[in-house]
mmCIF file of N, CA and C in Angstrom:
data_model
loop_
_atom_site.group_PDB
_atom_site.id
_atom_site.type_symbol
_atom_site.label_atom_id
_atom_site.label_comp_id
_atom_site.label_asym_id
_atom_site.label_seq_id
_atom_site.Cartn_x
_atom_site.Cartn_y
_atom_site.Cartn_z
ATOM 1 N N MET A 712 239.004 71.324 8.292
ATOM 2 C CA MET A 712 239.569 72.489 8.931
ATOM 3 C C MET A 712 240.101 73.434 7.859
ATOM 4 N N PRO A 713 239.680 74.708 7.885
ATOM 5 C CA PRO A 713 240.156 75.666 6.899
ATOM 6 C C PRO A 713 241.656 75.924 6.987
ATOM 7 N N ARG A 714 242.181 76.473 5.910
ATOM 8 C CA ARG A 714 243.611 76.711 5.802
ATOM 9 C C ARG A 714 244.072 77.954 6.548
ATOM 10 N N PHE A 715 243.183 78.859 6.873
ATOM 11 C CA PHE A 715 243.543 80.088 7.584
ATOM 12 C C PHE A 715 242.857 80.097 8.945
ATOM 13 N N ASN A 716 243.384 80.889 9.892
ATOM 14 C CA ASN A 716 242.781 80.914 11.222
ATOM 15 C C ASN A 716 242.122 82.243 11.562
ATOM 16 N N LYS A 717 242.024 83.136 10.597
ATOM 17 C CA LYS A 717 241.339 84.418 10.771
ATOM 18 C C LYS A 717 240.563 84.735 9.512
ATOM 19 N N ILE A 718 239.476 85.479 9.651
ATOM 20 C CA ILE A 718 238.684 85.885 8.494
ATOM 21 C C ILE A 718 239.224 87.203 7.937
ATOM 22 N N TYR A 719 239.447 88.196 8.801
ATOM 23 C CA TYR A 719 240.043 89.453 8.328
ATOM 24 C C TYR A 719 241.527 89.232 8.120
ATOM 25 N N ALA A 720 242.016 89.511 6.917
ATOM 26 C CA ALA A 720 243.400 89.192 6.576
ATOM 27 C C ALA A 720 244.278 90.419 6.342
ATOM 28 N N GLY A 721 243.798 91.601 6.612
ATOM 29 C CA GLY A 721 244.669 92.765 6.518
ATOM 30 C C GLY A 721 244.266 93.726 5.420
ATOM 31 N N PRO A 722 245.122 94.659 5.129
ATOM 32 C CA PRO A 722 246.529 94.760 5.477
ATOM 33 C C PRO A 722 246.750 95.245 6.908
ATOM 34 N N ALA A 723 247.954 95.036 7.381
ATOM 35 C CA ALA A 723 248.303 95.393 8.759
ATOM 36 C C ALA A 723 248.219 96.893 9.002
ATOM 37 N N THR A 724 248.306 97.707 7.953
ATOM 38 C CA THR A 724 248.221 99.154 8.121
ATOM 39 C C THR A 724 246.811 99.601 8.452
ATOM 40 N N GLU A 725 245.820 98.744 8.230
ATOM 41 C CA GLU A 725 244.446 99.041 8.616
ATOM 42 C C GLU A 725 244.142 98.187 9.835
ATOM 43 N N ALA A 726 244.037 98.814 10.985
ATOM 44 C CA ALA A 726 243.924 98.070 12.239
ATOM 45 C C ALA A 726 242.725 97.132 12.269
ATOM 46 N N THR A 727 241.582 97.593 11.858
ATOM 47 C CA THR A 727 240.391 96.738 11.877
ATOM 48 C C THR A 727 239.492 97.106 10.706
ATOM 49 N N PRO A 728 238.695 96.159 10.268
ATOM 50 C CA PRO A 728 237.732 96.474 9.208
ATOM 51 C C PRO A 728 236.532 97.219 9.780
ATOM 52 N N GLN A 729 235.753 97.835 8.913
ATOM 53 C CA GLN A 729 234.495 98.441 9.323
ATOM 54 C C GLN A 729 233.507 97.309 9.572
ATOM 55 N N VAL A 730 232.774 97.363 10.673
ATOM 56 C CA VAL A 730 231.871 96.267 11.028
ATOM 57 C C VAL A 730 230.482 96.788 11.395
ATOM 58 N N GLN A 731 229.528 95.875 11.332
ATOM 59 C CA GLN A 731 228.181 96.094 11.840
ATOM 60 C C GLN A 731 227.905 94.946 12.803
ATOM 61 N N GLU A 732 227.122 95.196 13.803
ATOM 62 C CA GLU A 732 226.695 94.142 14.717
ATOM 63 C C GLU A 732 225.188 93.999 14.612
ATOM 64 N N ALA A 733 224.724 92.752 14.542
ATOM 65 C CA ALA A 733 223.293 92.472 14.478
ATOM 66 C C ALA A 733 223.063 91.039 14.923
ATOM 67 N N LYS A 734 221.843 90.718 15.266
ATOM 68 C CA LYS A 734 221.487 89.347 15.638
ATOM 69 C C LYS A 734 221.562 88.457 14.405
ATOM 70 N N ALA A 735 222.015 87.236 14.587
ATOM 71 C CA ALA A 735 222.059 86.254 13.508
ATOM 72 C C ALA A 735 220.697 85.570 13.409
ATOM 73 N N VAL A 736 220.138 85.520 12.203
ATOM 74 C CA VAL A 736 218.854 84.847 11.984
ATOM 75 C C VAL A 736 219.023 83.340 12.145
ATOM 76 N N ALA A 737 220.142 82.813 11.636
ATOM 77 C CA ALA A 737 220.414 81.375 11.680
ATOM 78 C C ALA A 737 221.862 81.164 12.103
ATOM 79 N N ALA A 738 222.193 79.944 12.489
ATOM 80 C CA ALA A 738 223.594 79.619 12.801
ATOM 81 C C ALA A 738 224.449 79.957 11.580
ATOM 82 N N THR A 739 225.561 80.657 11.808
ATOM 83 C CA THR A 739 226.372 81.185 10.707
ATOM 84 C C THR A 739 227.844 80.934 10.959
ATOM 85 N N LEU A 740 228.507 80.311 10.001
ATOM 86 C CA LEU A 740 229.950 80.099 10.087
ATOM 87 C C LEU A 740 230.703 81.362 9.696
ATOM 88 N N PRO A 741 231.803 81.662 10.373
ATOM 89 C CA PRO A 741 232.649 82.764 9.930
ATOM 90 C C PRO A 741 233.114 82.528 8.489
ATOM 91 N N GLY A 742 233.189 83.617 7.734
ATOM 92 C CA GLY A 742 233.617 83.530 6.337
ATOM 93 C C GLY A 742 232.469 83.397 5.358
ATOM 94 N N LEU A 743 231.237 83.255 5.855
ATOM 95 C CA LEU A 743 230.077 83.225 4.966
ATOM 96 C C LEU A 743 229.643 84.646 4.625
ATOM 97 N N ALA A 744 228.996 84.800 3.484
ATOM 98 C CA ALA A 744 228.412 86.078 3.100
ATOM 99 C C ALA A 744 227.082 86.237 3.820
ATOM 100 N N VAL A 745 226.869 87.400 4.410
ATOM 101 C CA VAL A 745 225.613 87.695 5.086
ATOM 102 C C VAL A 745 225.098 89.056 4.624
ATOM 103 N N THR A 746 223.803 89.251 4.779
ATOM 104 C CA THR A 746 223.173 90.524 4.442
ATOM 105 C C THR A 746 222.269 90.928 5.604
ATOM 106 N N LEU A 747 221.942 92.195 5.677
ATOM 107 C CA LEU A 747 220.987 92.659 6.685
ATOM 108 C C LEU A 747 219.582 92.521 6.116
ATOM 109 N N ASN A 748 218.685 91.866 6.855
ATOM 110 C CA ASN A 748 217.314 91.697 6.379
ATOM 111 C C ASN A 748 216.462 92.901 6.795
ATOM 112 N N ALA A 749 215.192 92.860 6.462
ATOM 113 C CA ALA A 749 214.285 93.977 6.749
ATOM 114 C C ALA A 749 214.134 94.235 8.249
ATOM 115 N N SER A 750 214.417 93.231 9.078
ATOM 116 C CA SER A 750 214.334 93.385 10.537
ATOM 117 C C SER A 750 215.644 93.854 11.148
ATOM 118 N N GLY A 751 216.657 94.107 10.305
ATOM 119 C CA GLY A 751 217.951 94.549 10.805
ATOM 120 C C GLY A 751 218.794 93.438 11.380
ATOM 121 N N GLN A 752 218.505 92.194 10.994
ATOM 122 C CA GLN A 752 219.275 91.042 11.455
ATOM 123 C C GLN A 752 220.131 90.511 10.307
ATOM 124 N N PHE A 753 221.216 89.821 10.677
ATOM 125 C CA PHE A 753 222.061 89.212 9.653
ATOM 126 C C PHE A 753 221.455 87.895 9.198
ATOM 127 N N ALA A 754 221.246 87.788 7.899
ATOM 128 C CA ALA A 754 220.775 86.553 7.279
ATOM 129 C C ALA A 754 221.852 86.085 6.302
ATOM 130 N N ILE A 755 221.969 84.794 6.122
ATOM 131 C CA ILE A 755 222.938 84.257 5.171
ATOM 132 C C ILE A 755 222.517 84.688 3.772
ATOM 133 N N ALA A 756 223.482 85.210 3.016
ATOM 134 C CA ALA A 756 223.202 85.692 1.656
ATOM 135 C C ALA A 756 222.758 84.539 0.773
ATOM 136 N N GLY A 757 221.871 84.822 -0.140
ATOM 137 C CA GLY A 757 221.389 83.813 -1.076
ATOM 138 C C GLY A 757 222.231 83.773 -2.341
ATOM 139 N N ALA A 758 221.786 82.965 -3.280
ATOM 140 C CA ALA A 758 222.504 82.784 -4.547
ATOM 141 C C ALA A 758 222.556 84.102 -5.315
ATOM 142 N N ALA A 759 223.767 84.469 -5.760
ATOM 143 C CA ALA A 759 223.996 85.677 -6.557
ATOM 144 C C ALA A 759 223.268 86.887 -5.958
ATOM 145 N N SER A 760 223.391 87.066 -4.663
ATOM 146 C CA SER A 760 222.684 88.127 -3.948
ATOM 147 C C SER A 760 223.029 89.505 -4.506
ATOM 148 N N ASN A 761 222.011 90.353 -4.598
ATOM 149 C CA ASN A 761 222.210 91.738 -5.029
ATOM 150 C C ASN A 761 222.219 92.697 -3.843
ATOM 151 N N ALA A 762 222.065 92.167 -2.628
ATOM 152 C CA ALA A 762 222.076 92.994 -1.422
ATOM 153 C C ALA A 762 223.511 93.351 -1.038
ATOM 154 N N LYS A 763 223.652 94.299 -0.108
ATOM 155 C CA LYS A 763 224.979 94.637 0.406
ATOM 156 C C LYS A 763 225.522 93.421 1.149
ATOM 157 N N ILE A 764 226.735 93.012 0.791
ATOM 158 C CA ILE A 764 227.343 91.812 1.358
ATOM 159 C C ILE A 764 228.295 92.180 2.496
ATOM 160 N N PHE A 765 228.166 91.458 3.592
ATOM 161 C CA PHE A 765 229.101 91.504 4.710
ATOM 162 C C PHE A 765 229.714 90.121 4.822
ATOM 163 N N VAL A 766 230.872 90.019 5.462
ATOM 164 C CA VAL A 766 231.488 88.719 5.725
ATOM 165 C C VAL A 766 231.410 88.469 7.220
ATOM 166 N N ALA A 767 230.839 87.324 7.597
ATOM 167 C CA ALA A 767 230.733 86.971 9.018
ATOM 168 C C ALA A 767 232.137 86.800 9.596
ATOM 169 N N GLN A 768 232.423 87.531 10.655
ATOM 170 C CA GLN A 768 233.743 87.482 11.282
ATOM 171 C C GLN A 768 233.809 86.333 12.286
ATOM 172 N N ASP A 769 235.025 85.864 12.535
ATOM 173 C CA ASP A 769 235.212 84.881 13.602
ATOM 174 C C ASP A 769 234.928 85.583 14.930
ATOM 175 N N ASN A 770 234.415 84.855 15.896
ATOM 176 C CA ASN A 770 234.048 85.433 17.186
ATOM 177 C C ASN A 770 235.291 85.511 18.079
ATOM 178 N N TYR A 771 236.161 86.438 17.744
ATOM 179 C CA TYR A 771 237.412 86.593 18.499
ATOM 180 C C TYR A 771 237.140 87.086 19.921
ATOM 181 N N LEU A 772 236.020 87.740 20.137
ATOM 182 C CA LEU A 772 235.693 88.237 21.484
ATOM 183 C C LEU A 772 235.493 87.094 22.472
ATOM 184 N N ALA A 773 235.019 85.952 21.981
ATOM 185 C CA ALA A 773 234.821 84.765 22.822
ATOM 186 C C ALA A 773 235.943 83.748 22.609
ATOM 187 N N LEU A 774 237.015 84.173 21.927
ATOM 188 C CA LEU A 774 238.171 83.316 21.638
ATOM 189 C C LEU A 774 237.775 82.063 20.868
ATOM 190 N N ARG A 775 236.852 82.226 19.918
ATOM 191 C CA ARG A 775 236.402 81.102 19.108
ATOM 192 C C ARG A 775 237.058 81.172 17.742
ATOM 193 N N GLY A 776 237.300 80.030 17.149
ATOM 194 C CA GLY A 776 237.993 79.951 15.873
ATOM 195 C C GLY A 776 237.070 80.104 14.678
ATOM 196 N N VAL A 777 237.652 79.925 13.494
ATOM 197 C CA VAL A 777 236.911 80.117 12.253
ATOM 198 C C VAL A 777 235.928 78.988 11.957
ATOM 199 N N ASP A 778 235.986 77.896 12.683
ATOM 200 C CA ASP A 778 235.042 76.799 12.479
ATOM 201 C C ASP A 778 233.919 76.794 13.520
ATOM 202 N N ALA A 779 233.898 77.782 14.412
ATOM 203 C CA ALA A 779 232.858 77.876 15.448
ATOM 204 C C ALA A 779 231.750 78.798 14.964
ATOM 205 N N GLU A 780 230.553 78.241 14.815
ATOM 206 C CA GLU A 780 229.405 79.001 14.317
ATOM 207 C C GLU A 780 228.933 80.046 15.318
ATOM 208 N N TRP A 781 228.379 81.124 14.769
ATOM 209 C CA TRP A 781 227.583 82.041 15.566
ATOM 210 C C TRP A 781 226.215 81.374 15.675
ATOM 211 N N ALA A 782 225.670 81.242 16.849
ATOM 212 C CA ALA A 782 224.356 80.614 17.024
ATOM 213 C C ALA A 782 223.250 81.577 16.603
ATOM 214 N N ALA A 783 222.140 81.027 16.155
ATOM 215 C CA ALA A 783 220.977 81.858 15.837
ATOM 216 C C ALA A 783 220.610 82.662 17.080
ATOM 217 N N GLY A 784 220.373 83.946 16.903
ATOM 218 C CA GLY A 784 220.028 84.818 18.021
ATOM 219 C C GLY A 784 221.208 85.516 18.659
ATOM 220 N N ASP A 785 222.437 85.046 18.392
ATOM 221 C CA ASP A 785 223.633 85.723 18.912
ATOM 222 C C ASP A 785 223.832 87.049 18.196
ATOM 223 N N THR A 786 224.416 87.996 18.898
ATOM 224 C CA THR A 786 224.835 89.229 18.237
ATOM 225 C C THR A 786 226.133 88.917 17.510
ATOM 226 N N MET A 787 226.080 89.020 16.197
ATOM 227 C CA MET A 787 227.175 88.616 15.320
ATOM 228 C C MET A 787 227.860 89.850 14.750
ATOM 229 N N ILE A 788 229.108 89.678 14.344
ATOM 230 C CA ILE A 788 229.864 90.757 13.722
ATOM 231 C C ILE A 788 229.955 90.474 12.224
ATOM 232 N N GLY A 789 229.518 91.433 11.419
ATOM 233 C CA GLY A 789 229.635 91.347 9.969
ATOM 234 C C GLY A 789 230.585 92.428 9.480
ATOM 235 N N MET A 790 231.595 92.038 8.729
ATOM 236 C CA MET A 790 232.594 92.992 8.230
ATOM 237 C C MET A 790 232.185 93.512 6.866
ATOM 238 N N GLU A 791 232.262 94.830 6.689
ATOM 239 C CA GLU A 791 231.985 95.426 5.393
ATOM 240 C C GLU A 791 233.156 95.130 4.464
ATOM 241 N N MET A 792 232.841 94.718 3.256
ATOM 242 C CA MET A 792 233.888 94.377 2.295
ATOM 243 C C MET A 792 234.369 95.647 1.597
ATOM 244 N N LEU A 793 235.535 96.126 1.987
ATOM 245 C CA LEU A 793 236.164 97.280 1.347
ATOM 246 C C LEU A 793 237.265 96.766 0.430
ATOM 247 N N ASP A 794 237.401 97.350 -0.751
ATOM 248 C CA ASP A 794 238.302 96.769 -1.747
ATOM 249 C C ASP A 794 239.787 96.907 -1.425
ATOM 250 N N GLU A 795 240.135 97.680 -0.423
ATOM 251 C CA GLU A 795 241.554 97.766 -0.051
ATOM 252 C C GLU A 795 241.933 96.760 1.036
ATOM 253 N N GLN A 796 240.978 95.934 1.451
ATOM 254 C CA GLN A 796 241.224 94.957 2.506
ATOM 255 C C GLN A 796 241.078 93.536 1.975
ATOM 256 N N PHE A 797 241.728 92.599 2.667
ATOM 257 C CA PHE A 797 241.656 91.188 2.312
ATOM 258 C C PHE A 797 240.799 90.444 3.336
ATOM 259 N N PHE A 798 240.062 89.449 2.837
ATOM 260 C CA PHE A 798 239.234 88.607 3.693
ATOM 261 C C PHE A 798 239.442 87.159 3.283
ATOM 262 N N ASN A 799 239.324 86.259 4.234
ATOM 263 C CA ASN A 799 239.336 84.824 3.945
ATOM 264 C C ASN A 799 237.885 84.375 4.016
ATOM 265 N N VAL A 800 237.353 83.915 2.878
ATOM 266 C CA VAL A 800 235.938 83.574 2.790
ATOM 267 C C VAL A 800 235.759 82.089 2.498
ATOM 268 N N ARG A 801 234.593 81.565 2.826
ATOM 269 C CA ARG A 801 234.304 80.144 2.634
ATOM 270 C C ARG A 801 233.984 79.825 1.182
ATOM 271 N N VAL A 802 234.730 78.864 0.663
ATOM 272 C CA VAL A 802 234.513 78.343 -0.690
ATOM 273 C C VAL A 802 234.175 76.861 -0.540
ATOM 274 N N PRO A 803 233.062 76.406 -1.129
ATOM 275 C CA PRO A 803 232.677 75.006 -0.969
ATOM 276 C C PRO A 803 233.562 74.068 -1.785
ATOM 277 N N THR A 804 233.530 72.806 -1.423
ATOM 278 C CA THR A 804 234.273 71.798 -2.156
ATOM 279 C C THR A 804 233.768 71.741 -3.606
ATOM 280 N N GLY A 805 234.667 71.398 -4.510
ATOM 281 C CA GLY A 805 234.318 71.305 -5.921
ATOM 282 C C GLY A 805 234.530 72.595 -6.684
ATOM 283 N N GLN A 806 234.940 73.664 -6.018
ATOM 284 C CA GLN A 806 235.185 74.941 -6.688
ATOM 285 C C GLN A 806 236.661 75.076 -7.031
ATOM 286 N N ASN A 807 236.943 75.424 -8.271
ATOM 287 C CA ASN A 807 238.304 75.698 -8.724
ATOM 288 C C ASN A 807 238.421 77.205 -8.898
ATOM 289 N N ILE A 808 239.039 77.851 -7.938
ATOM 290 C CA ILE A 808 239.137 79.303 -7.916
ATOM 291 C C ILE A 808 240.493 79.712 -8.495
ATOM 292 N N VAL A 809 240.476 80.669 -9.414
ATOM 293 C CA VAL A 809 241.693 81.159 -10.054
ATOM 294 C C VAL A 809 241.909 82.603 -9.614
ATOM 295 N N ARG A 810 243.140 82.949 -9.286
ATOM 296 C CA ARG A 810 243.454 84.311 -8.855
ATOM 297 C C ARG A 810 242.982 85.302 -9.918
ATOM 298 N N GLY A 811 242.303 86.351 -9.460
ATOM 299 C CA GLY A 811 241.786 87.378 -10.354
ATOM 300 C C GLY A 811 240.382 87.108 -10.858
ATOM 301 N N SER A 812 239.834 85.933 -10.561
ATOM 302 C CA SER A 812 238.491 85.620 -11.038
ATOM 303 C C SER A 812 237.432 86.209 -10.106
ATOM 304 N N GLY A 813 236.243 86.447 -10.672
ATOM 305 C CA GLY A 813 235.139 87.003 -9.919
ATOM 306 C C GLY A 813 234.369 85.924 -9.178
ATOM 307 N N LEU A 814 233.930 86.262 -7.970
ATOM 308 C CA LEU A 814 233.152 85.337 -7.149
ATOM 309 C C LEU A 814 231.812 85.963 -6.806
ATOM 310 N N THR A 815 230.805 85.124 -6.691
ATOM 311 C CA THR A 815 229.488 85.519 -6.234
ATOM 312 C C THR A 815 229.120 84.600 -5.076
ATOM 313 N N THR A 816 227.881 84.650 -4.629
ATOM 314 C CA THR A 816 227.456 83.809 -3.511
ATOM 315 C C THR A 816 226.529 82.701 -4.002
ATOM 316 N N ASN A 817 226.571 81.569 -3.301
ATOM 317 C CA ASN A 817 225.611 80.501 -3.610
ATOM 318 C C ASN A 817 224.457 80.581 -2.605
ATOM 319 N N ALA A 818 223.549 79.640 -2.659
ATOM 320 C CA ALA A 818 222.352 79.667 -1.808
ATOM 321 C C ALA A 818 222.661 79.532 -0.323
ATOM 322 N N THR A 819 223.872 79.069 0.022
ATOM 323 C CA THR A 819 224.234 78.895 1.429
ATOM 324 C C THR A 819 225.251 79.926 1.910
ATOM 325 N N GLY A 820 225.420 81.019 1.146
ATOM 326 C CA GLY A 820 226.308 82.098 1.551
ATOM 327 C C GLY A 820 227.779 81.851 1.307
ATOM 328 N N ARG A 821 228.110 80.750 0.624
ATOM 329 C CA ARG A 821 229.513 80.480 0.292
ATOM 330 C C ARG A 821 229.858 81.199 -0.995
ATOM 331 N N PHE A 822 231.143 81.448 -1.175
ATOM 332 C CA PHE A 822 231.613 82.158 -2.356
ATOM 333 C C PHE A 822 231.971 81.152 -3.441
ATOM 334 N N VAL A 823 231.442 81.389 -4.646
ATOM 335 C CA VAL A 823 231.646 80.484 -5.778
ATOM 336 C C VAL A 823 231.997 81.310 -7.013
ATOM 337 N N ALA A 824 232.566 80.636 -8.024
ATOM 338 C CA ALA A 824 232.888 81.311 -9.283
ATOM 339 C C ALA A 824 231.615 81.909 -9.875
ATOM 340 N N ALA A 825 231.695 83.148 -10.317
ATOM 341 C CA ALA A 825 230.533 83.840 -10.869
ATOM 342 C C ALA A 825 230.246 83.375 -12.283
ATOM 343 N N ALA A 826 228.993 83.078 -12.549
ATOM 344 C CA ALA A 826 228.551 82.722 -13.899
ATOM 345 C C ALA A 826 228.226 84.007 -14.664
ATOM 346 N N THR A 827 228.123 83.906 -15.959
ATOM 347 C CA THR A 827 227.792 85.055 -16.805
ATOM 348 C C THR A 827 226.533 85.741 -16.285
ATOM 349 N N GLY A 828 226.625 87.048 -16.113
ATOM 350 C CA GLY A 828 225.484 87.833 -15.660
ATOM 351 C C GLY A 828 225.327 87.935 -14.157
ATOM 352 N N ASN A 829 226.076 87.136 -13.378
ATOM 353 C CA ASN A 829 226.014 87.233 -11.917
ATOM 354 C C ASN A 829 226.757 88.478 -11.441
ATOM 355 N N ARG A 830 226.287 89.030 -10.355
ATOM 356 C CA ARG A 830 227.006 90.136 -9.713
ATOM 357 C C ARG A 830 228.257 89.571 -9.060
ATOM 358 N N ILE A 831 229.394 90.182 -9.346
ATOM 359 C CA ILE A 831 230.655 89.770 -8.735
ATOM 360 C C ILE A 831 230.818 90.560 -7.438
ATOM 361 N N VAL A 832 230.912 89.846 -6.308
ATOM 362 C CA VAL A 832 231.049 90.517 -5.019
ATOM 363 C C VAL A 832 232.474 90.480 -4.486
ATOM 364 N N ALA A 833 233.299 89.576 -5.012
ATOM 365 C CA ALA A 833 234.684 89.470 -4.545
ATOM 366 C C ALA A 833 235.577 89.015 -5.693
ATOM 367 N N ILE A 834 236.844 89.362 -5.584
ATOM 368 C CA ILE A 834 237.859 88.946 -6.549
ATOM 369 C C ILE A 834 238.856 88.059 -5.809
ATOM 370 N N ALA A 835 239.124 86.880 -6.355
ATOM 371 C CA ALA A 835 240.057 85.939 -5.722
ATOM 372 C C ALA A 835 241.474 86.507 -5.734
ATOM 373 N N GLU A 836 242.156 86.409 -4.621
ATOM 374 C CA GLU A 836 243.539 86.857 -4.497
ATOM 375 C C GLU A 836 244.513 85.688 -4.473
ATOM 376 N N GLU A 837 244.012 84.486 -4.689
ATOM 377 C CA GLU A 837 244.863 83.307 -4.768
ATOM 378 C C GLU A 837 244.163 82.260 -5.625
ATOM 379 N N THR A 838 244.941 81.335 -6.123
ATOM 380 C CA THR A 838 244.393 80.207 -6.867
ATOM 381 C C THR A 838 244.271 79.032 -5.917
ATOM 382 N N PHE A 839 243.086 78.408 -5.899
ATOM 383 C CA PHE A 839 242.884 77.257 -5.026
ATOM 384 C C PHE A 839 241.812 76.354 -5.629
ATOM 385 N N ASN A 840 242.158 75.093 -5.845
ATOM 386 C CA ASN A 840 241.216 74.095 -6.329
ATOM 387 C C ASN A 840 240.753 73.298 -5.118
ATOM 388 N N ASN A 841 239.520 73.538 -4.689
ATOM 389 C CA ASN A 841 239.030 72.900 -3.468
ATOM 390 C C ASN A 841 238.523 71.491 -3.759
ATOM 391 N N THR A 842 239.416 70.543 -3.628
ATOM 392 C CA THR A 842 239.067 69.128 -3.763
ATOM 393 C C THR A 842 239.188 68.431 -2.417
ATOM 394 N N THR A 843 239.107 69.204 -1.332
ATOM 395 C CA THR A 843 239.340 68.677 0.015
ATOM 396 C C THR A 843 238.143 67.924 0.588
ATOM 397 N N GLY A 844 236.954 68.162 0.054
ATOM 398 C CA GLY A 844 235.761 67.543 0.607
ATOM 399 C C GLY A 844 235.071 68.382 1.658
ATOM 400 N N SER A 845 235.589 69.586 1.929
ATOM 401 C CA SER A 845 234.958 70.485 2.892
ATOM 402 C C SER A 845 235.212 71.930 2.480
ATOM 403 N N ASP A 846 234.466 72.851 3.096
ATOM 404 C CA ASP A 846 234.697 74.275 2.847
ATOM 405 C C ASP A 846 236.140 74.615 3.173
ATOM 406 N N GLN A 847 236.700 75.553 2.412
ATOM 407 C CA GLN A 847 238.028 76.070 2.709
ATOM 408 C C GLN A 847 237.970 77.587 2.657
ATOM 409 N N LEU A 848 238.867 78.228 3.386
ATOM 410 C CA LEU A 848 238.961 79.682 3.358
ATOM 411 C C LEU A 848 239.930 80.092 2.257
ATOM 412 N N VAL A 849 239.472 80.991 1.408
ATOM 413 C CA VAL A 849 240.255 81.472 0.278
ATOM 414 C C VAL A 849 240.354 82.994 0.389
ATOM 415 N N ARG A 850 241.525 83.532 0.134
ATOM 416 C CA ARG A 850 241.778 84.970 0.255
ATOM 417 C C ARG A 850 241.147 85.719 -0.914
ATOM 418 N N VAL A 851 240.354 86.773 -0.578
ATOM 419 C CA VAL A 851 239.702 87.603 -1.582
ATOM 420 C C VAL A 851 239.793 89.070 -1.179
ATOM 421 N N ARG A 852 239.414 89.900 -2.126
ATOM 422 C CA ARG A 852 239.197 91.323 -1.853
ATOM 423 C C ARG A 852 237.868 91.687 -2.487
ATOM 424 N N ALA A 853 237.228 92.713 -2.004
ATOM 425 C CA ALA A 853 235.912 93.098 -2.495
ATOM 426 C C ALA A 853 235.981 93.556 -3.949
ATOM 427 N N SER A 854 234.908 93.296 -4.668
ATOM 428 C CA SER A 854 234.750 93.795 -6.029
ATOM 429 C C SER A 854 233.931 95.077 -5.952
ATOM 430 N N LYS A 855 233.860 95.757 -7.018
ATOM 431 C CA LYS A 855 233.031 96.954 -7.067
ATOM 432 C C LYS A 855 231.643 96.633 -7.602
ATOM 433 N N GLY A 856 231.249 95.343 -7.571
ATOM 434 C CA GLY A 856 229.903 94.955 -7.939
ATOM 435 C C GLY A 856 229.651 94.834 -9.433
ATOM 436 N N HIS A 857 230.653 94.507 -10.204
ATOM 437 C CA HIS A 857 230.486 94.321 -11.643
ATOM 438 C C HIS A 857 229.731 93.043 -11.940
ATOM 439 N N LEU A 858 229.286 92.903 -13.177
ATOM 440 C CA LEU A 858 228.654 91.659 -13.627
ATOM 441 C C LEU A 858 229.676 90.804 -14.334
ATOM 442 N N ALA A 859 229.557 89.501 -14.158
ATOM 443 C CA ALA A 859 230.455 88.574 -14.849
ATOM 444 C C ALA A 859 230.177 88.636 -16.344
ATOM 445 N N ALA A 860 231.238 88.709 -17.128
ATOM 446 C CA ALA A 860 231.119 88.799 -18.590
ATOM 447 C C ALA A 860 230.934 87.428 -19.210
ATOM 448 N N ALA A 861 230.487 87.432 -20.447
ATOM 449 C CA ALA A 861 230.299 86.176 -21.177
ATOM 450 C C ALA A 861 231.616 85.557 -21.548
#
């Protein structure tokens, strides 16, 4: 069970994030990175994706939590990552995230520490060493798409 119960984390002065709605290509957990494919559907982002990244939102319209997947074919909500907003994103087990570090995406749309030369899509807003054995939600803010330095 993740540590947070919402994907959009504020600030409270911004009532809601900018969103897009599209059909989900595959079952998608809230907090995963998704991109729009050529058919206009949300697909889970791949490793170090260079596409525009959205964060899959929790299905609050159906009163579902952050661990309830959007089913393939459902109309899903993807939040645009704006750098003045905070998001809780999925980080897989085994990741040691340090506040201020750059994150990219892995092959399953989870956020991981960026390796040299990877596009940084998010900046960690907290330090968290995920040794829990499951995905955890970690607070981030959008990056401006820089590359990880050597």
